[in-house]
Amino acid sequence: MTPEVHPWAADLTELHMQVWTRLVRGVRDRRAPTRHPTLAKVTPDGKPQARTVVLRAANKSSGTLEIYTDLQSSKVADLRRTPFAALHVWDAAARLQIRLEATAAILTGPGAAAIWAGLLGASPQSHGSLPAPGQSIAQALDYAKQPNPASFAILRLKVQTIDALHLGAHHRRARFDRDARWAGTWLAP
Ligand SMILES: Cc1cc2nc3c(=O)[nH]c(=O)nc-3n(C[C@H](O)[C@H](O)[C@H](O)COP(=O)(O)O)c2cc1C
């Protein structure tokens, strides 16, 4: 039998650990594939929309992730209405696709403002713009970036399910559920 390059993929507990190890790595390593997951949510009329984001926090014990965003962006309005999100990462080196389903909370106010203040100098451009993100403008540069704590929001994702697909000599796919205390089950890939 062909030896597996990633032996962790053959064990449910190790596979689950590997997913979180890589998510946590994405928070501090700008070059990690988990640094820039794709975040999807639905519009009020049920249409999926996906976008690239930066992963800002990942906590295995609470099963939570954080993303920073602009309070005025359409994703915030849509997530307030339908607080479910999906996150996707393809980690090519690990031959691992990570798909997460999560409930989403939007954090603003003093706690978020304190984090925003700590970001100044790091990524002040990211949050606060006039007009709001997604608004129509006459010319490409007819907008101003206005760093503003009132526009800063943290999306806190409470992961509910993890779907991990590993492409190896034998493909393996597993699902991990919060409701099952993250006990994994194998799925046909
Ligand atoms: C590499 C990259 C990183 C990004 N990171 C973020 C982010 O952390 N938060 C965010 O709100 N938008 C981020 N964006 C912009 C979003 O992809 C999106 O264009 C923006 O949030 C507005 O879209 P929306 O209102 O549909 O969410 C990033 C885009 C790229 C290309």
PDB file of C-alpha atoms in Angstrom, residues 5-188:
ATOM      1  CA  VAL A   5       2.391  11.558   3.319  1.00  0.00           C
ATOM      2  CA  HIS A   6       0.162  12.938   6.070  1.00  0.00           C
ATOM      3  CA  PRO A   7      -0.430  10.156   8.610  1.00  0.00           C
ATOM      4  CA  TRP A   8      -2.568  12.521  10.703  1.00  0.00           C
ATOM      5  CA  ALA A   9      -5.291  12.262   8.067  1.00  0.00           C
ATOM      6  CA  ALA A  10      -5.962   8.624   8.976  1.00  0.00           C
ATOM      7  CA  ASP A  11      -7.012   9.342  12.556  1.00  0.00           C
ATOM      8  CA  LEU A  12     -10.138  11.351  13.429  1.00  0.00           C
ATOM      9  CA  THR A  13      -8.681  12.986  16.545  1.00  0.00           C
ATOM     10  CA  GLU A  14      -5.457  13.942  14.775  1.00  0.00           C
ATOM     11  CA  LEU A  15      -7.333  15.230  11.749  1.00  0.00           C
ATOM     12  CA  HIS A  16      -9.474  17.443  13.977  1.00  0.00           C
ATOM     13  CA  MET A  17      -6.335  18.693  15.721  1.00  0.00           C
ATOM     14  CA  GLN A  18      -4.693  19.379  12.377  1.00  0.00           C
ATOM     15  CA  VAL A  19      -7.612  21.560  11.272  1.00  0.00           C
ATOM     16  CA  TRP A  20      -7.259  23.732  14.385  1.00  0.00           C
ATOM     17  CA  THR A  21      -3.469  23.812  14.264  1.00  0.00           C
ATOM     18  CA  ARG A  22      -3.704  25.207  10.765  1.00  0.00           C
ATOM     19  CA  LEU A  23      -6.456  27.699  11.626  1.00  0.00           C
ATOM     20  CA  VAL A  24      -4.428  29.004  14.583  1.00  0.00           C
ATOM     21  CA  ARG A  25      -1.350  29.256  12.342  1.00  0.00           C
ATOM     22  CA  GLY A  26      -3.292  31.432   9.913  1.00  0.00           C
ATOM     23  CA  VAL A  27      -3.810  34.085  12.584  1.00  0.00           C
ATOM     24  CA  ARG A  28      -0.092  34.734  13.027  1.00  0.00           C
ATOM     25  CA  ASP A  29       1.424  33.574   9.724  1.00  0.00           C
ATOM     26  CA  ARG A  30       0.600  35.831   6.778  1.00  0.00           C
ATOM     27  CA  ARG A  31       1.699  33.148   4.329  1.00  0.00           C
ATOM     28  CA  ALA A  32      -0.444  30.335   5.739  1.00  0.00           C
ATOM     29  CA  PRO A  33      -3.391  29.399   3.499  1.00  0.00           C
ATOM     30  CA  THR A  34      -5.661  29.693   6.533  1.00  0.00           C
ATOM     31  CA  ARG A  35      -4.693  33.392   6.754  1.00  0.00           C
ATOM     32  CA  HIS A  36      -7.187  34.193   3.988  1.00  0.00           C
ATOM     33  CA  PRO A  37     -10.265  32.014   4.195  1.00  0.00           C
ATOM     34  CA  THR A  38     -13.315  32.517   2.035  1.00  0.00           C
ATOM     35  CA  LEU A  39     -16.341  33.599   4.053  1.00  0.00           C
ATOM     36  CA  ALA A  40     -19.817  32.966   2.674  1.00  0.00           C
ATOM     37  CA  LYS A  41     -23.257  34.041   3.838  1.00  0.00           C
ATOM     38  CA  VAL A  42     -26.635  34.422   2.179  1.00  0.00           C
ATOM     39  CA  THR A  43     -28.535  37.512   1.124  1.00  0.00           C
ATOM     40  CA  PRO A  44     -32.136  38.004   2.294  1.00  0.00           C
ATOM     41  CA  ASP A  45     -33.317  36.369  -0.943  1.00  0.00           C
ATOM     42  CA  GLY A  46     -31.167  33.320  -0.294  1.00  0.00           C
ATOM     43  CA  LYS A  47     -28.329  34.014  -2.714  1.00  0.00           C
ATOM     44  CA  PRO A  48     -24.881  32.885  -1.561  1.00  0.00           C
ATOM     45  CA  GLN A  49     -22.080  35.465  -1.559  1.00  0.00           C
ATOM     46  CA  ALA A  50     -18.450  34.683  -0.818  1.00  0.00           C
ATOM     47  CA  ARG A  51     -15.462  36.904  -0.149  1.00  0.00           C
ATOM     48  CA  THR A  52     -11.850  36.678   1.037  1.00  0.00           C
ATOM     49  CA  VAL A  53     -11.173  37.787   4.610  1.00  0.00           C
ATOM     50  CA  VAL A  54      -8.276  37.776   7.077  1.00  0.00           C
ATOM     51  CA  LEU A  55      -8.501  35.342   9.960  1.00  0.00           C
ATOM     52  CA  ARG A  56      -7.822  37.356  13.131  1.00  0.00           C
ATOM     53  CA  ALA A  57      -8.443  34.850  15.918  1.00  0.00           C
ATOM     54  CA  ALA A  58      -8.897  31.091  16.246  1.00  0.00           C
ATOM     55  CA  ASN A  59      -9.602  29.292  19.500  1.00  0.00           C
ATOM     56  CA  LYS A  60      -9.918  25.530  19.523  1.00  0.00           C
ATOM     57  CA  SER A  61     -11.283  25.216  23.058  1.00  0.00           C
ATOM     58  CA  SER A  62     -14.209  27.555  22.406  1.00  0.00           C
ATOM     59  CA  GLY A  63     -14.452  26.558  18.748  1.00  0.00           C
ATOM     60  CA  THR A  64     -14.540  30.206  17.689  1.00  0.00           C
ATOM     61  CA  LEU A  65     -12.953  32.351  14.992  1.00  0.00           C
ATOM     62  CA  GLU A  66     -12.839  36.108  14.525  1.00  0.00           C
ATOM     63  CA  ILE A  67     -12.776  38.329  11.471  1.00  0.00           C
ATOM     64  CA  TYR A  68     -12.579  42.117  11.460  1.00  0.00           C
ATOM     65  CA  THR A  69     -14.835  44.028   9.152  1.00  0.00           C
ATOM     66  CA  ASP A  70     -16.619  47.265   8.378  1.00  0.00           C
ATOM     67  CA  LEU A  71     -19.894  47.613  10.219  1.00  0.00           C
ATOM     68  CA  GLN A  72     -21.400  49.242   7.125  1.00  0.00           C
ATOM     69  CA  SER A  73     -20.578  46.360   4.787  1.00  0.00           C
ATOM     70  CA  SER A  74     -23.412  44.343   3.356  1.00  0.00           C
ATOM     71  CA  LYS A  75     -22.143  41.144   4.962  1.00  0.00           C
ATOM     72  CA  VAL A  76     -22.841  42.609   8.413  1.00  0.00           C
ATOM     73  CA  ALA A  77     -26.423  43.519   7.506  1.00  0.00           C
ATOM     74  CA  ASP A  78     -26.983  40.094   5.968  1.00  0.00           C
ATOM     75  CA  LEU A  79     -25.444  38.240   8.912  1.00  0.00           C
ATOM     76  CA  ARG A  80     -27.636  40.189  11.322  1.00  0.00           C
ATOM     77  CA  ARG A  81     -30.616  38.936   9.421  1.00  0.00           C
ATOM     78  CA  THR A  82     -29.399  35.395   8.832  1.00  0.00           C
ATOM     79  CA  PRO A  83     -26.610  34.690  11.353  1.00  0.00           C
ATOM     80  CA  PHE A  84     -25.120  31.692   9.573  1.00  0.00           C
ATOM     81  CA  ALA A  85     -21.806  31.713   7.771  1.00  0.00           C
ATOM     82  CA  ALA A  86     -19.565  29.219   6.021  1.00  0.00           C
ATOM     83  CA  LEU A  87     -15.802  29.401   5.862  1.00  0.00           C
ATOM     84  CA  HIS A  88     -13.622  27.630   3.308  1.00  0.00           C
ATOM     85  CA  VAL A  89      -9.872  27.034   3.073  1.00  0.00           C
ATOM     86  CA  TRP A  90      -7.830  24.917   0.657  1.00  0.00           C
ATOM     87  CA  ASP A  91      -4.459  24.193   2.231  1.00  0.00           C
ATOM     88  CA  ALA A  92      -2.526  22.841  -0.756  1.00  0.00           C
ATOM     89  CA  ALA A  93       0.621  21.810   1.152  1.00  0.00           C
ATOM     90  CA  ALA A  94      -1.482  19.759   3.565  1.00  0.00           C
ATOM     91  CA  ARG A  95      -3.747  18.539   0.740  1.00  0.00           C
ATOM     92  CA  LEU A  96      -6.556  19.562   3.074  1.00  0.00           C
ATOM     93  CA  GLN A  97      -9.865  21.267   2.367  1.00  0.00           C
ATOM     94  CA  ILE A  98     -11.459  22.760   5.472  1.00  0.00           C
ATOM     95  CA  ARG A  99     -15.126  23.701   5.397  1.00  0.00           C
ATOM     96  CA  LEU A 100     -16.772  25.178   8.455  1.00  0.00           C
ATOM     97  CA  GLU A 101     -20.372  26.003   9.262  1.00  0.00           C
ATOM     98  CA  ALA A 102     -20.780  28.640  11.947  1.00  0.00           C
ATOM     99  CA  THR A 103     -23.234  30.898  13.681  1.00  0.00           C
ATOM    100  CA  ALA A 104     -22.149  34.529  13.507  1.00  0.00           C
ATOM    101  CA  ALA A 105     -22.296  37.274  16.120  1.00  0.00           C
ATOM    102  CA  ILE A 106     -21.379  40.902  15.404  1.00  0.00           C
ATOM    103  CA  LEU A 107     -19.417  42.616  18.149  1.00  0.00           C
ATOM    104  CA  THR A 108     -19.227  46.413  18.343  1.00  0.00           C
ATOM    105  CA  GLY A 109     -18.991  48.989  21.141  1.00  0.00           C
ATOM    106  CA  PRO A 110     -16.265  49.535  23.743  1.00  0.00           C
ATOM    107  CA  GLY A 111     -14.756  46.030  23.562  1.00  0.00           C
ATOM    108  CA  ALA A 112     -14.408  46.213  19.798  1.00  0.00           C
ATOM    109  CA  ALA A 113     -13.203  49.836  19.954  1.00  0.00           C
ATOM    110  CA  ALA A 114     -10.374  48.813  22.289  1.00  0.00           C
ATOM    111  CA  ILE A 115      -9.236  46.192  19.777  1.00  0.00           C
ATOM    112  CA  TRP A 116      -9.551  48.737  16.978  1.00  0.00           C
ATOM    113  CA  ALA A 117      -7.341  51.186  18.884  1.00  0.00           C
ATOM    114  CA  GLY A 118      -4.722  48.457  19.178  1.00  0.00           C
ATOM    115  CA  LEU A 119      -4.795  48.023  15.403  1.00  0.00           C
ATOM    116  CA  LEU A 120      -3.960  51.616  14.580  1.00  0.00           C
ATOM    117  CA  GLY A 121      -0.841  51.656  12.499  1.00  0.00           C
ATOM    118  CA  ALA A 122      -1.319  48.015  11.564  1.00  0.00           C
ATOM    119  CA  SER A 123      -4.363  48.054   9.316  1.00  0.00           C
ATOM    120  CA  PRO A 124      -6.112  51.410   9.839  1.00  0.00           C
ATOM    121  CA  GLN A 125      -7.257  51.450   6.209  1.00  0.00           C
ATOM    122  CA  SER A 126      -9.468  48.490   6.623  1.00  0.00           C
ATOM    123  CA  HIS A 127     -12.344  49.852   8.587  1.00  0.00           C
ATOM    124  CA  GLY A 128     -14.309  52.978   7.855  1.00  0.00           C
ATOM    125  CA  SER A 129     -14.909  54.373   4.387  1.00  0.00           C
ATOM    126  CA  LEU A 130     -17.054  57.003   2.755  1.00  0.00           C
ATOM    127  CA  PRO A 131     -19.327  56.084   1.108  1.00  0.00           C
ATOM    128  CA  ALA A 132     -19.937  52.709   2.733  1.00  0.00           C
ATOM    129  CA  PRO A 133     -18.428  49.583   1.116  1.00  0.00           C
ATOM    130  CA  GLY A 134     -20.415  48.437  -1.901  1.00  0.00           C
ATOM    131  CA  GLN A 135     -22.042  51.828  -2.618  1.00  0.00           C
ATOM    132  CA  SER A 136     -21.996  53.002  -6.220  1.00  0.00           C
ATOM    133  CA  ILE A 137     -19.429  55.743  -7.056  1.00  0.00           C
ATOM    134  CA  ALA A 138     -18.926  57.715 -10.289  1.00  0.00           C
ATOM    135  CA  GLN A 139     -15.157  57.171 -10.543  1.00  0.00           C
ATOM    136  CA  ALA A 140     -12.991  54.345  -9.228  1.00  0.00           C
ATOM    137  CA  LEU A 141     -11.313  56.525  -6.606  1.00  0.00           C
ATOM    138  CA  ASP A 142     -14.343  58.529  -5.486  1.00  0.00           C
ATOM    139  CA  TYR A 143     -14.095  57.278  -1.931  1.00  0.00           C
ATOM    140  CA  ALA A 144     -12.161  58.127   1.209  1.00  0.00           C
ATOM    141  CA  LYS A 145     -10.812  55.686   3.750  1.00  0.00           C
ATOM    142  CA  GLN A 146     -11.696  57.113   7.127  1.00  0.00           C
ATOM    143  CA  PRO A 147     -10.452  54.992  10.004  1.00  0.00           C
ATOM    144  CA  ASN A 148     -13.324  55.117  12.446  1.00  0.00           C
ATOM    145  CA  PRO A 149     -13.926  53.024  15.557  1.00  0.00           C
ATOM    146  CA  ALA A 150     -17.669  53.357  14.994  1.00  0.00           C
ATOM    147  CA  SER A 151     -17.290  51.468  11.707  1.00  0.00           C
ATOM    148  CA  PHE A 152     -15.263  48.648  13.185  1.00  0.00           C
ATOM    149  CA  ALA A 153     -16.952  45.327  13.821  1.00  0.00           C
ATOM    150  CA  ILE A 154     -15.748  41.916  14.851  1.00  0.00           C
ATOM    151  CA  LEU A 155     -17.460  38.909  13.358  1.00  0.00           C
ATOM    152  CA  ARG A 156     -17.272  36.158  15.903  1.00  0.00           C
ATOM    153  CA  LEU A 157     -17.964  32.801  14.329  1.00  0.00           C
ATOM    154  CA  LYS A 158     -19.012  29.971  16.585  1.00  0.00           C
ATOM    155  CA  VAL A 159     -18.094  26.889  14.601  1.00  0.00           C
ATOM    156  CA  GLN A 160     -20.874  24.290  14.525  1.00  0.00           C
ATOM    157  CA  THR A 161     -19.504  21.741  12.086  1.00  0.00           C
ATOM    158  CA  ILE A 162     -16.159  21.035  10.464  1.00  0.00           C
ATOM    159  CA  ASP A 163     -15.906  19.123   7.189  1.00  0.00           C
ATOM    160  CA  ALA A 164     -12.318  18.071   6.484  1.00  0.00           C
ATOM    161  CA  LEU A 165     -11.337  16.495   3.166  1.00  0.00           C
ATOM    162  CA  HIS A 166      -7.812  15.157   2.755  1.00  0.00           C
ATOM    163  CA  LEU A 167      -6.512  14.174  -0.658  1.00  0.00           C
ATOM    164  CA  GLY A 168      -3.887  11.486  -0.202  1.00  0.00           C
ATOM    165  CA  ALA A 169      -3.048   8.076  -1.591  1.00  0.00           C
ATOM    166  CA  HIS A 170      -6.550   7.403  -0.302  1.00  0.00           C
ATOM    167  CA  HIS A 171      -8.930  10.323   0.014  1.00  0.00           C
ATOM    168  CA  ARG A 172     -10.503  10.744   3.423  1.00  0.00           C
ATOM    169  CA  ARG A 173     -13.320  12.976   4.572  1.00  0.00           C
ATOM    170  CA  ALA A 174     -14.582  13.533   8.099  1.00  0.00           C
ATOM    171  CA  ARG A 175     -17.205  15.624   9.815  1.00  0.00           C
ATOM    172  CA  PHE A 176     -16.930  16.996  13.332  1.00  0.00           C
ATOM    173  CA  ASP A 177     -19.941  18.414  15.185  1.00  0.00           C
ATOM    174  CA  ARG A 178     -20.074  20.762  18.135  1.00  0.00           C
ATOM    175  CA  ASP A 179     -23.280  18.983  19.205  1.00  0.00           C
ATOM    176  CA  ALA A 180     -21.341  15.704  19.389  1.00  0.00           C
ATOM    177  CA  ARG A 181     -18.562  17.387  21.426  1.00  0.00           C
ATOM    178  CA  TRP A 182     -16.481  17.317  18.239  1.00  0.00           C
ATOM    179  CA  ALA A 183     -16.540  13.540  17.943  1.00  0.00           C
ATOM    180  CA  GLY A 184     -15.743  12.842  14.312  1.00  0.00           C
ATOM    181  CA  THR A 185     -17.347  10.565  11.777  1.00  0.00           C
ATOM    182  CA  TRP A 186     -15.935   9.449   8.453  1.00  0.00           C
ATOM    183  CA  LEU A 187     -17.815  10.405   5.294  1.00  0.00           C
ATOM    184  CA  ALA A 188     -17.439   9.112   1.788  1.00  0.00           C
TER     185      ALA A 188
END
